PDB file of N, CA and C in Angstrom:
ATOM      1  N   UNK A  28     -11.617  -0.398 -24.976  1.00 52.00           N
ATOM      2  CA  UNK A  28     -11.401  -1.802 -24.717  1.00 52.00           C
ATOM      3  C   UNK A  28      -9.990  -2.186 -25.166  1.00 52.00           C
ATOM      4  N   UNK A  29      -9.097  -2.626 -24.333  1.00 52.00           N
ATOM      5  CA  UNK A  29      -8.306  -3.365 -24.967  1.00 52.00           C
ATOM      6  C   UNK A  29      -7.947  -4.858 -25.480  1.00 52.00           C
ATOM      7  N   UNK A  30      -6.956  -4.779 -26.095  1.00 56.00           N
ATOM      8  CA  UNK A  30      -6.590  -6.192 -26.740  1.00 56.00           C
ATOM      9  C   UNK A  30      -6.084  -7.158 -25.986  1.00 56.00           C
ATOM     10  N   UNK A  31      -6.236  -8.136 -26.692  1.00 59.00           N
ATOM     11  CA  UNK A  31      -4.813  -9.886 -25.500  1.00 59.00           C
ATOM     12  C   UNK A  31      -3.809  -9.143 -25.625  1.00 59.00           C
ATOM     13  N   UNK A  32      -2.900  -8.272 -26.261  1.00 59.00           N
ATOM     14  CA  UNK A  32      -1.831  -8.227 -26.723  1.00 59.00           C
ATOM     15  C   UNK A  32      -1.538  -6.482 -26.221  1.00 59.00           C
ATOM     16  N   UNK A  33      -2.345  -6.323 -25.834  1.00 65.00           N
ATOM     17  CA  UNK A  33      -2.337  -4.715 -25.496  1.00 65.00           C
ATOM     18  C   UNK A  33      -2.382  -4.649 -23.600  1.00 65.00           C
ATOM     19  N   UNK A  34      -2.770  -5.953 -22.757  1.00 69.00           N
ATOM     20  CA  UNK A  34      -2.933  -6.341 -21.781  1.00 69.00           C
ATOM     21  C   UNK A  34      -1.277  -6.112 -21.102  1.00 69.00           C
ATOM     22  N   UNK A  35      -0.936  -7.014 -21.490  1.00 72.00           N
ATOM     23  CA  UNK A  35       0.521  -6.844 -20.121  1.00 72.00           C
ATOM     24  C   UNK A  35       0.657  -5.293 -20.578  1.00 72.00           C
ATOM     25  N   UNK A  36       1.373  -4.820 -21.613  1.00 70.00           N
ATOM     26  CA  UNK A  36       2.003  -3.711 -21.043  1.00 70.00           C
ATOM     27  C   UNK A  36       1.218  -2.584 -20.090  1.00 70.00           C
ATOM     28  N   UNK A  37       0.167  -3.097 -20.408  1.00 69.00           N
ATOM     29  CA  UNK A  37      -0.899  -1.987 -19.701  1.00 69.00           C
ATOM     30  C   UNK A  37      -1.205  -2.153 -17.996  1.00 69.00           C
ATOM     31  N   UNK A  38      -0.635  -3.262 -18.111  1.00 69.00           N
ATOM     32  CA  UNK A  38      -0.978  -3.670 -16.525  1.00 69.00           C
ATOM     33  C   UNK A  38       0.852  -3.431 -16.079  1.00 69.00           C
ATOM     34  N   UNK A  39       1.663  -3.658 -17.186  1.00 70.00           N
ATOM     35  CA  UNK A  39       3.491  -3.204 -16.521  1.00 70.00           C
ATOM     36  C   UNK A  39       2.894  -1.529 -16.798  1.00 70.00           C
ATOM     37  N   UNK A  40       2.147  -0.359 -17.233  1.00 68.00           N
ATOM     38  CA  UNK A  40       2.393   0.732 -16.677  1.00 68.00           C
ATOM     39  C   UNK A  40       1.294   0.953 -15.640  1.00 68.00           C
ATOM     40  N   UNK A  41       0.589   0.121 -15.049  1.00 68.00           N
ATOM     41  CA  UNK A  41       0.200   0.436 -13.959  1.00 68.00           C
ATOM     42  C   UNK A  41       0.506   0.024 -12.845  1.00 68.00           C
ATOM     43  N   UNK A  42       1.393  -0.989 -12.670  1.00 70.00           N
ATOM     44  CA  UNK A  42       1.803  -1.231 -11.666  1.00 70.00           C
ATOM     45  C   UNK A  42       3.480  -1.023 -11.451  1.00 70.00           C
ATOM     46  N   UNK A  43       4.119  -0.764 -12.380  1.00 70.00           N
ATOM     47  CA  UNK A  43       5.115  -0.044 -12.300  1.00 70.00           C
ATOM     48  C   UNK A  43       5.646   0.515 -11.605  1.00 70.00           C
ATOM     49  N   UNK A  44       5.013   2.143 -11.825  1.00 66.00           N
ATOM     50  CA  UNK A  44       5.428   3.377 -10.591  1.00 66.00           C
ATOM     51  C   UNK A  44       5.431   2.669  -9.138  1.00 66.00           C
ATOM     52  N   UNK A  45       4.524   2.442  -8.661  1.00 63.00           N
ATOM     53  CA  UNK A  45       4.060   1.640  -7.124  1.00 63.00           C
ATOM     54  C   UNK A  45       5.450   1.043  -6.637  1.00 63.00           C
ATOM     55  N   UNK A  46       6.651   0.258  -7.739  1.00 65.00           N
ATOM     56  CA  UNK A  46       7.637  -0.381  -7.123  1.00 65.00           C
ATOM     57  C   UNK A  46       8.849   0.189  -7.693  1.00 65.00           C
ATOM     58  N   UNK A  47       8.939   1.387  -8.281  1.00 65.00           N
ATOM     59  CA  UNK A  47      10.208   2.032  -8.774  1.00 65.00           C
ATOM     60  C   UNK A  47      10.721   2.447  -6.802  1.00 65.00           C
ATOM     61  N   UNK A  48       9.769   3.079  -5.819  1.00 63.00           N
ATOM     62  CA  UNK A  48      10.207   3.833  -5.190  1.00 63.00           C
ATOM     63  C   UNK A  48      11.154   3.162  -4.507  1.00 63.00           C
ATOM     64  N   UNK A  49      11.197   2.241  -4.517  1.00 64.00           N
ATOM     65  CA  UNK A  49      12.179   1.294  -3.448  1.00 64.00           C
ATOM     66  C   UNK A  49      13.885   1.468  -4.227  1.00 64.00           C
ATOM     67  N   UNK A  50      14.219   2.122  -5.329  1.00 67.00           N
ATOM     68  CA  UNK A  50      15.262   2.742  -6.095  1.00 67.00           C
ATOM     69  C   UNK A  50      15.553   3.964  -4.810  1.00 67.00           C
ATOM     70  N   UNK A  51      14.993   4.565  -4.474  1.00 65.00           N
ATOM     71  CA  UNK A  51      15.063   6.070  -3.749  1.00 65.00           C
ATOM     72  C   UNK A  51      15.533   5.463  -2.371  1.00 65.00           C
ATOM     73  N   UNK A  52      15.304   4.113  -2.038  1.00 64.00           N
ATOM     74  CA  UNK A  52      16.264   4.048  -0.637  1.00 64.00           C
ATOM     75  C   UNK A  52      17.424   4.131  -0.759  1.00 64.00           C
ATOM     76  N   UNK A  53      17.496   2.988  -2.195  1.00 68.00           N
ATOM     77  CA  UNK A  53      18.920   2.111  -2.192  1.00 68.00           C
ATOM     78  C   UNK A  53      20.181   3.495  -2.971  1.00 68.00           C
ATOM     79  N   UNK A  54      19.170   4.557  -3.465  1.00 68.00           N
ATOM     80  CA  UNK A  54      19.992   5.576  -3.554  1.00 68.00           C
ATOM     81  C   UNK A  54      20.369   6.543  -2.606  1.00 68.00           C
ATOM     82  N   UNK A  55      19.556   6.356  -1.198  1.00 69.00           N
ATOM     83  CA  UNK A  55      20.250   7.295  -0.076  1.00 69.00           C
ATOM     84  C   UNK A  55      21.049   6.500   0.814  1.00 69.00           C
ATOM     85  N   UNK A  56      21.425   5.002   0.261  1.00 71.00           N
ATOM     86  CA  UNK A  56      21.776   4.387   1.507  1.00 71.00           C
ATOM     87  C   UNK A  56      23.473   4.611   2.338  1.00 71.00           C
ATOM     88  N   UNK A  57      23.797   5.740   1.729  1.00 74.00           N
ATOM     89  CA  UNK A  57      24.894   6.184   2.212  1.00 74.00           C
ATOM     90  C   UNK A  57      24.679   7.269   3.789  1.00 74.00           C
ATOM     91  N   UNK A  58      23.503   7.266   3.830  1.00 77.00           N
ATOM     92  CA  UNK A  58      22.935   7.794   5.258  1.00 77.00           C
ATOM     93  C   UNK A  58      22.657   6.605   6.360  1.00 77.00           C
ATOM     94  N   UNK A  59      22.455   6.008   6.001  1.00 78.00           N
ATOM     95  CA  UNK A  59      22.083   4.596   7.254  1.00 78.00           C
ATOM     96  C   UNK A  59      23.001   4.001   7.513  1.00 78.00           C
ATOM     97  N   UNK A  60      23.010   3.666   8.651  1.00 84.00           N
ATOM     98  CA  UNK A  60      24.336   2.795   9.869  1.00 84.00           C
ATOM     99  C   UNK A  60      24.510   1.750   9.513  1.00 84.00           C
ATOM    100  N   UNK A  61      23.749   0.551   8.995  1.00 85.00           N
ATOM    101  CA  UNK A  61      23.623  -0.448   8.721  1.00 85.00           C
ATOM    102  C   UNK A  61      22.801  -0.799   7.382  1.00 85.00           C
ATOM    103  N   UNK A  62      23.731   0.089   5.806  1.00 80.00           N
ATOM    104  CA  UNK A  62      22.816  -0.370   4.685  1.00 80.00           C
ATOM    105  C   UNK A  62      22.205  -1.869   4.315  1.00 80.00           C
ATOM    106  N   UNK A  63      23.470  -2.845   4.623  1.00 82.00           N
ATOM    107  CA  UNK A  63      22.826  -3.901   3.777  1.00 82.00           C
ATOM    108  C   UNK A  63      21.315  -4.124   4.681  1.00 82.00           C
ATOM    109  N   UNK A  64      21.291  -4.385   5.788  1.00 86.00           N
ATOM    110  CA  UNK A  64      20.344  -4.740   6.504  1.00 86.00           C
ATOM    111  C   UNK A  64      19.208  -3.817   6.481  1.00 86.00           C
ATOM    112  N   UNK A  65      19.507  -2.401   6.494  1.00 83.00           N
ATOM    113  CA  UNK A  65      18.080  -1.381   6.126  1.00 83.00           C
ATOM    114  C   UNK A  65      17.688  -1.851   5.184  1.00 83.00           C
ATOM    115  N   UNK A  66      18.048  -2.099   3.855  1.00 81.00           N
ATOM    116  CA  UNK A  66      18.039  -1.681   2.561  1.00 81.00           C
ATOM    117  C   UNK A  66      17.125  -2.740   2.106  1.00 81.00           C
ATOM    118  N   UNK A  67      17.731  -4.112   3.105  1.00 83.00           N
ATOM    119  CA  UNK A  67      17.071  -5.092   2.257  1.00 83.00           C
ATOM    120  C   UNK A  67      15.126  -5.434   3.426  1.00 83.00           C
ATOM    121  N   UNK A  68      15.511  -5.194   4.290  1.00 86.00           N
ATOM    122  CA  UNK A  68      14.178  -4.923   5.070  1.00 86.00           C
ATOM    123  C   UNK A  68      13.177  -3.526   4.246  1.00 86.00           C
ATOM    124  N   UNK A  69      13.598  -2.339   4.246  1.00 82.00           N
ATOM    125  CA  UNK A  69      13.082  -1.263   3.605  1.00 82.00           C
ATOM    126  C   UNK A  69      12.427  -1.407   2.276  1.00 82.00           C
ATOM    127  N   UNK A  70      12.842  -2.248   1.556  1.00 80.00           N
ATOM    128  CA  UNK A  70      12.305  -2.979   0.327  1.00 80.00           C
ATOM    129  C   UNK A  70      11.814  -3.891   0.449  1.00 80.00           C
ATOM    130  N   UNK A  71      11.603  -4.617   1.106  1.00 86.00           N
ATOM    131  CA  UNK A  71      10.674  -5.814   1.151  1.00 86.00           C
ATOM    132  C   UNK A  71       9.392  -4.772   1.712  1.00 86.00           C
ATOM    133  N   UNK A  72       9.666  -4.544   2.926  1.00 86.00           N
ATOM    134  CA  UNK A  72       8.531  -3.624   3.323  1.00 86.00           C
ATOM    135  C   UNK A  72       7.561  -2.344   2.182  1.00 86.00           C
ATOM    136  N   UNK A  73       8.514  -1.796   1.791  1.00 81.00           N
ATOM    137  CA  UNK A  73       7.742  -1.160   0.679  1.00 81.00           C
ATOM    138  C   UNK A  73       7.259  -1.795  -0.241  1.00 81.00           C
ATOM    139  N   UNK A  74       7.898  -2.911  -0.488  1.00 82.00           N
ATOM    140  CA  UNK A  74       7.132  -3.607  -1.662  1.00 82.00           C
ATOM    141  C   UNK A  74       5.510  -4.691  -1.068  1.00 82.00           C
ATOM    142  N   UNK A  75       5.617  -4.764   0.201  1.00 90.00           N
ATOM    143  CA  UNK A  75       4.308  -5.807   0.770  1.00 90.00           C
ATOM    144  C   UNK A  75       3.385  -4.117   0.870  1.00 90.00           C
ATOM    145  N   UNK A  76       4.083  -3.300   1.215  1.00 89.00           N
ATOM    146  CA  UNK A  76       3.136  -2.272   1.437  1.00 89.00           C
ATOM    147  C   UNK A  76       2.427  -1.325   0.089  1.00 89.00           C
ATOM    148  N   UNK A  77       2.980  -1.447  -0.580  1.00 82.00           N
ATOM    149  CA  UNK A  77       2.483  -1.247  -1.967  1.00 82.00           C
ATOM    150  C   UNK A  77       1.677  -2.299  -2.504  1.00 82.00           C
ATOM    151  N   UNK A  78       1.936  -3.672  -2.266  1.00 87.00           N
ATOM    152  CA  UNK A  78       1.511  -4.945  -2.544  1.00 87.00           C
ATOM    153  C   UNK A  78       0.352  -4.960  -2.007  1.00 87.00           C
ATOM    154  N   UNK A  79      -0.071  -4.410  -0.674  1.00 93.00           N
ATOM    155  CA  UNK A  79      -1.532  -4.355   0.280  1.00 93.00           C
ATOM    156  C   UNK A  79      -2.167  -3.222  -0.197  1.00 93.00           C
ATOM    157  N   UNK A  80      -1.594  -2.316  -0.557  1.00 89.00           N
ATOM    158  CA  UNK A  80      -2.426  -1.057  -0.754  1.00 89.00           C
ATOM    159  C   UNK A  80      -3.141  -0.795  -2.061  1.00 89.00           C
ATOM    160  N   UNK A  81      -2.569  -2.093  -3.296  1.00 85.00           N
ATOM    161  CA  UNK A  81      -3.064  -2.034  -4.537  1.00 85.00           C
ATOM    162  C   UNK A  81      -4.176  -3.012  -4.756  1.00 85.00           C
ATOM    163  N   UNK A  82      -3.830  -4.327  -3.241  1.00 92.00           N
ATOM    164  CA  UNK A  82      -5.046  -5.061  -3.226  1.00 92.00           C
ATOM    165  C   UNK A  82      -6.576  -4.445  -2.431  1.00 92.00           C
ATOM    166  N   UNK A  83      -5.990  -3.991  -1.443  1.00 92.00           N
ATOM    167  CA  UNK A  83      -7.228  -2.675  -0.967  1.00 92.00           C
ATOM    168  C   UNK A  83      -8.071  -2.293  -1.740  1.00 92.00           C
ATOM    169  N   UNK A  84      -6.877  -1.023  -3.202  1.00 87.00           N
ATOM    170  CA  UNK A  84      -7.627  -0.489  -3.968  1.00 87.00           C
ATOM    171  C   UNK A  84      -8.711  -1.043  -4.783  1.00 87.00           C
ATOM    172  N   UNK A  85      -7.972  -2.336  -5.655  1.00 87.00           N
ATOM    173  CA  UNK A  85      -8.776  -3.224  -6.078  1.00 87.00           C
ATOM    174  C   UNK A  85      -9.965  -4.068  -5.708  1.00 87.00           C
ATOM    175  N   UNK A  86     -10.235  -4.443  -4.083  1.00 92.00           N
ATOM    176  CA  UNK A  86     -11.004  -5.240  -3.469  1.00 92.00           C
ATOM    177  C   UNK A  86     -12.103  -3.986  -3.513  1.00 92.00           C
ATOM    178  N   UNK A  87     -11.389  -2.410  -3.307  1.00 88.00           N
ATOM    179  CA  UNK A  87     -12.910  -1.804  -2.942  1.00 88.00           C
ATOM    180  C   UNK A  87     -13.219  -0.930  -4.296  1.00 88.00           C
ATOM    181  N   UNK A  88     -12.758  -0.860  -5.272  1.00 87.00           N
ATOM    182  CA  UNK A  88     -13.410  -0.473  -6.336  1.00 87.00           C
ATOM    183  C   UNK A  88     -14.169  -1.578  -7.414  1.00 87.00           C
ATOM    184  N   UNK A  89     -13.374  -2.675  -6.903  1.00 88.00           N
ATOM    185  CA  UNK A  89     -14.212  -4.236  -7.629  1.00 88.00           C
ATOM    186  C   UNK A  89     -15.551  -4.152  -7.271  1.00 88.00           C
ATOM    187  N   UNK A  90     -15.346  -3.744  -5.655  1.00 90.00           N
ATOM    188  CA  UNK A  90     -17.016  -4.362  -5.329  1.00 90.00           C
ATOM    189  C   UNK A  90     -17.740  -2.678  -5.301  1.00 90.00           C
ATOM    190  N   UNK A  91     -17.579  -2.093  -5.849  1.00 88.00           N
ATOM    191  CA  UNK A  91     -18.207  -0.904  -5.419  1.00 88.00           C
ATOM    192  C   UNK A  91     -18.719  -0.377  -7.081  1.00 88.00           C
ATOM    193  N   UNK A  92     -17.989  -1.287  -8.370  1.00 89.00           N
ATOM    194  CA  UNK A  92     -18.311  -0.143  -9.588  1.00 89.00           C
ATOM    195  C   UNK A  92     -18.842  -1.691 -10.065  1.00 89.00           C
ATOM    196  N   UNK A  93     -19.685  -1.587 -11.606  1.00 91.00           N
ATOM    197  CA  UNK A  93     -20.315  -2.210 -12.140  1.00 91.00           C
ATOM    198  C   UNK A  93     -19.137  -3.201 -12.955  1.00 91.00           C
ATOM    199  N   UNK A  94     -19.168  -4.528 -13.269  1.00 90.00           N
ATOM    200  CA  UNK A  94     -18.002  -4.876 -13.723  1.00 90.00           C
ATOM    201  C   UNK A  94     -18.115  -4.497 -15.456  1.00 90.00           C
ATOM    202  N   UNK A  95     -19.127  -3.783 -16.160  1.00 92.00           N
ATOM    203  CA  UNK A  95     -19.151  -3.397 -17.337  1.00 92.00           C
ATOM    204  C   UNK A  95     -17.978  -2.267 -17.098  1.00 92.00           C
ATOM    205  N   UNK A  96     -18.546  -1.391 -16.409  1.00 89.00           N
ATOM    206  CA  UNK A  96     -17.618   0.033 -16.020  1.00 89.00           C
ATOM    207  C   UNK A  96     -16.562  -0.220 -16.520  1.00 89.00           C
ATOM    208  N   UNK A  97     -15.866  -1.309 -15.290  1.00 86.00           N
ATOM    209  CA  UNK A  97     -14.569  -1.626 -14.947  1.00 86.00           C
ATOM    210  C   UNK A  97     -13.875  -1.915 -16.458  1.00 86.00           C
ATOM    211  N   UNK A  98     -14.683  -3.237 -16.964  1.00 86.00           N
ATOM    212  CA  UNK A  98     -14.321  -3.382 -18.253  1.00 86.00           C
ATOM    213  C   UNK A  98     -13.948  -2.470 -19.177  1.00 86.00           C
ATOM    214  N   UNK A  99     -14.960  -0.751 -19.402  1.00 88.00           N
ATOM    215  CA  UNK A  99     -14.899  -0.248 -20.885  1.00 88.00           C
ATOM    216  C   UNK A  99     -14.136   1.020 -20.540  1.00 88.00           C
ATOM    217  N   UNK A 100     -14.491   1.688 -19.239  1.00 85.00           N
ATOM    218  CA  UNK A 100     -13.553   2.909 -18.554  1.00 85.00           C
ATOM    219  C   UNK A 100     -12.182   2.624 -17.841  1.00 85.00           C
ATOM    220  N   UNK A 101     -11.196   3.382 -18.692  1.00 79.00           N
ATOM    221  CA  UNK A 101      -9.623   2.676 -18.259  1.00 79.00           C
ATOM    222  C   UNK A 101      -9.811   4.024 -17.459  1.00 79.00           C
ATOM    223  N   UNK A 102     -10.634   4.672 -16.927  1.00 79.00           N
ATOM    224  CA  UNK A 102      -9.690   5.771 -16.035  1.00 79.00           C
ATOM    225  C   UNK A 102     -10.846   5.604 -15.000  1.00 79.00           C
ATOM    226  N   UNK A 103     -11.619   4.663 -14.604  1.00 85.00           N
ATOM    227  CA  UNK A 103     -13.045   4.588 -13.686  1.00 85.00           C
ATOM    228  C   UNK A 103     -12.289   4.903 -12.453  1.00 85.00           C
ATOM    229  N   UNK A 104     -10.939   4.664 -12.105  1.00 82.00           N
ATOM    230  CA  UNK A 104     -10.901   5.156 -10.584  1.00 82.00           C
ATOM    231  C   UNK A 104     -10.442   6.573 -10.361  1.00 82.00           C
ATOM    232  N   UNK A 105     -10.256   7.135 -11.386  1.00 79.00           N
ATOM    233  CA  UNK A 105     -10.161   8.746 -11.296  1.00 79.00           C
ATOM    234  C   UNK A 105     -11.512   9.308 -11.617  1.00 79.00           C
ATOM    235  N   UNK A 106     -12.544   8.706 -11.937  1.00 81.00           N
ATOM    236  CA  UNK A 106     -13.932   9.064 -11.699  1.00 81.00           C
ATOM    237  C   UNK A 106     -14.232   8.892 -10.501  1.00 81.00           C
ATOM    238  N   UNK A 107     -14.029   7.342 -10.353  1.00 81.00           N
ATOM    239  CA  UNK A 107     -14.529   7.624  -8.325  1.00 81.00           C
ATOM    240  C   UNK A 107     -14.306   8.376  -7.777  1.00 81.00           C
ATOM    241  N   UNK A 108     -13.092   8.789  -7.921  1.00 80.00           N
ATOM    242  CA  UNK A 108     -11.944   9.608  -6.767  1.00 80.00           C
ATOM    243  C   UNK A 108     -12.862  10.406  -6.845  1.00 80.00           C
ATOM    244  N   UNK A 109     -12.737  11.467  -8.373  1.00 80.00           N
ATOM    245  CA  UNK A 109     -13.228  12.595  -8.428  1.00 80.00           C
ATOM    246  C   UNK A 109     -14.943  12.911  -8.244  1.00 80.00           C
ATOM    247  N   UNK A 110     -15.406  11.817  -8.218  1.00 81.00           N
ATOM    248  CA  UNK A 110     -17.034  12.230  -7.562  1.00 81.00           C
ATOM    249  C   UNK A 110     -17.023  11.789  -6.455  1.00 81.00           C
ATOM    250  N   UNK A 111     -16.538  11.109  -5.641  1.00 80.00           N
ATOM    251  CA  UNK A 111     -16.280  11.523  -4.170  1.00 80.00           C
ATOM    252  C   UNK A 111     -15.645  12.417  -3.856  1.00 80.00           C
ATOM    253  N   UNK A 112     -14.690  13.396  -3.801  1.00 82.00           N
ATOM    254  CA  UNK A 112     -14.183  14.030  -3.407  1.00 82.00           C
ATOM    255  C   UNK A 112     -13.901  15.394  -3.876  1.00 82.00           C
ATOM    256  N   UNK A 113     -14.264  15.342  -5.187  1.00 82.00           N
ATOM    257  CA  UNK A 113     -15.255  16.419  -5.800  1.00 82.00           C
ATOM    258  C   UNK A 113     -13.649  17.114  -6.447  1.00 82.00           C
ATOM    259  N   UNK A 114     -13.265  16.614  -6.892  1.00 81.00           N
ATOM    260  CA  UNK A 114     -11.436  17.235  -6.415  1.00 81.00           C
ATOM    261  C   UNK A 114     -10.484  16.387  -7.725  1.00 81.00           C
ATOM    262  N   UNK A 115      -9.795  16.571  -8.565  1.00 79.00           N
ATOM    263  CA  UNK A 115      -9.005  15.880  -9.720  1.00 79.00           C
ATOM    264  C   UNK A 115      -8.066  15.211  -9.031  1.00 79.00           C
ATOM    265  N   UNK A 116      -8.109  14.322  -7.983  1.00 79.00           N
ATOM    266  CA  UNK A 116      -7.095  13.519  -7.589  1.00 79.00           C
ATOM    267  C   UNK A 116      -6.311  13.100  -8.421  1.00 79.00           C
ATOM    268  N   UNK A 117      -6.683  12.640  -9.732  1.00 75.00           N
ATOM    269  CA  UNK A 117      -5.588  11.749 -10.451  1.00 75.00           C
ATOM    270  C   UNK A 117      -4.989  12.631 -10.903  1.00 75.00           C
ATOM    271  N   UNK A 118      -5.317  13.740 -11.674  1.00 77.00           N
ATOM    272  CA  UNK A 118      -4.217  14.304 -12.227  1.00 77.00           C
ATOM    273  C   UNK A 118      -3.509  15.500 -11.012  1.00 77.00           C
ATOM    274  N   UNK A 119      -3.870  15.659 -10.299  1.00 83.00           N
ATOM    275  CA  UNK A 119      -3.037  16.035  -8.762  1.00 83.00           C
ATOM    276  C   UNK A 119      -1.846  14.651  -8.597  1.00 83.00           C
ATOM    277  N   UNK A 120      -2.309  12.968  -8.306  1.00 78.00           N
ATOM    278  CA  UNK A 120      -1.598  12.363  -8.259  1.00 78.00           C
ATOM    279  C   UNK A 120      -0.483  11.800  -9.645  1.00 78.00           C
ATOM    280  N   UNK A 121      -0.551  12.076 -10.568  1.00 76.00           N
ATOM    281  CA  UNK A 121       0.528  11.888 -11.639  1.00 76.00           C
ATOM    282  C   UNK A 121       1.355  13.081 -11.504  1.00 76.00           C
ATOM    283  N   UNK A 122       0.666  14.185 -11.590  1.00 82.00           N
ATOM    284  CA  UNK A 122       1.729  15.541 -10.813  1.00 82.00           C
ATOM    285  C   UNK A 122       2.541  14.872 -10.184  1.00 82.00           C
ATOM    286  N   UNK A 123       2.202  14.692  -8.787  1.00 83.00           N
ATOM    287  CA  UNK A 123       3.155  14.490  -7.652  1.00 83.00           C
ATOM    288  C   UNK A 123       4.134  13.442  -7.796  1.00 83.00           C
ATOM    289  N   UNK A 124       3.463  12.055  -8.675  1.00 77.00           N
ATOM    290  CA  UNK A 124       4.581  11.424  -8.559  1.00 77.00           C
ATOM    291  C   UNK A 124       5.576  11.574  -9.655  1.00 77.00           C
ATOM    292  N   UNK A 125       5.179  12.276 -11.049  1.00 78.00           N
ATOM    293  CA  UNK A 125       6.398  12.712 -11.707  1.00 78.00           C
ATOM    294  C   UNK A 125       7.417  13.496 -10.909  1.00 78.00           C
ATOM    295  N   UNK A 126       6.716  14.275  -9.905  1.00 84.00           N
ATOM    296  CA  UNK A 126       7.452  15.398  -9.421  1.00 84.00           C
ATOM    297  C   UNK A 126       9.006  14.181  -8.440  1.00 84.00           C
ATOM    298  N   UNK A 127       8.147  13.479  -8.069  1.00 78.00           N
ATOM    299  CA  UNK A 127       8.555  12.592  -6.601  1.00 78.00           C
ATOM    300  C   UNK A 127       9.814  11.869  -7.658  1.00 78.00           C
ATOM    301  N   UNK A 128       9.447  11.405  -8.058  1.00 73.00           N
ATOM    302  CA  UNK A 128      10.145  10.423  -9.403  1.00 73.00           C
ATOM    303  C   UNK A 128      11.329  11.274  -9.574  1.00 73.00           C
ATOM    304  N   UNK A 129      11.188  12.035 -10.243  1.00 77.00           N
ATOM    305  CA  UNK A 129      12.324  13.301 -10.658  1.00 77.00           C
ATOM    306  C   UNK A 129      13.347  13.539  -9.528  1.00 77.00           C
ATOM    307  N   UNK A 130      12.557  13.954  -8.301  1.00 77.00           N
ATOM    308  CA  UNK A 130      13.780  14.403  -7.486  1.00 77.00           C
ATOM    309  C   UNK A 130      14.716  13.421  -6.985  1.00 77.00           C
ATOM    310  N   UNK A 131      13.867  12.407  -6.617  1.00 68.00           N
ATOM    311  CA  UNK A 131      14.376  10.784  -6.089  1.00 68.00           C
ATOM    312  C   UNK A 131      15.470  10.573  -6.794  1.00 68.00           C
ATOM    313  N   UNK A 132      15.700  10.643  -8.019  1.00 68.00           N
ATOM    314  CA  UNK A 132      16.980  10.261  -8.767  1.00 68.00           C
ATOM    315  C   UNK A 132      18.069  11.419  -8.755  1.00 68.00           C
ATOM    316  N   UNK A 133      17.866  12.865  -8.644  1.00 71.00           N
ATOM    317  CA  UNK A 133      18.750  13.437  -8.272  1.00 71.00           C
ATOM    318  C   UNK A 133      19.419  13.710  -6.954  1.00 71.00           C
ATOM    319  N   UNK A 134      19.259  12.917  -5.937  1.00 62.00           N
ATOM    320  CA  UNK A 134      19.813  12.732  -4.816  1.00 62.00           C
ATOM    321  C   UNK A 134      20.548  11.809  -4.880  1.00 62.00           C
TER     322      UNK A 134
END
C-alpha cells in the first residue's frame, strides 16, 4: 500500500517512460525535409497516442480486476498479462524498453 506522499512519484515513474519517446524524434530530426513541422505534429501525435493507449489500459483492467486487487497489488497488470498469456510480459517489456531507451539516445 502506498502513502499520500509516496503517490505522485509513483504515478511520475509510471507514466514517465510512455512520454520520454517523443526525445528520439526530436533527436533524428536531422533526417526529415521539414523538421519544425514533423517534429511538432510527431509529438503531439505520440503523445495523444500514448495518451489513448494508457486510457485503454486502464478502462480494461479497471473493469476486469477487483478494485481491492488494484488497490494492494502494485504489479496486478503483470499478473494479468502473465495469466493470460502464460508468458512474463512485463519483465520481457522493461527489457525492451531499457534496451529502446538506451539506443534512442545514442543516435
Amino acid at each position: 500500500m502506498t502513502t499520500d506522499t509516496s503517490l505522485p512519484f509513483l504515478l511520475f515513474v509510471l507514466v514517465f517512460p510512455g512520454f520520454t519517446g517523443i526525445l528520439a524524434g526530436s533527436n533524428l530530426s536531422g533526417h526529415l525535409k521539414t523538421p519544425t513541422r514533423s517534429i511538432a505534429v510527431g509529438s503531439v501525435a505520440s503523445l495523444v497516442f500514448v495518451l489513448l493507449t494508457y486510457a485503454c489500459i486502464i478502462l480494461a483492467v479497471g473493469g476486469s480486476v477487483t478494485r481491492y486487487t488494484l488497490k494492494t497489488q502494485l504489479f496486478v497488470l503483470n499478473d494479468v498479462a502473465q495469466s493470460t498469456l502464460h508468458f512474463p510480459v512485463g519483465h520481457l517489456g522493461v527489457c525492451l524498453t531499457t534496451i529502446s531507451s538506451a539506443l534512442s539516445y545514442l543516435l
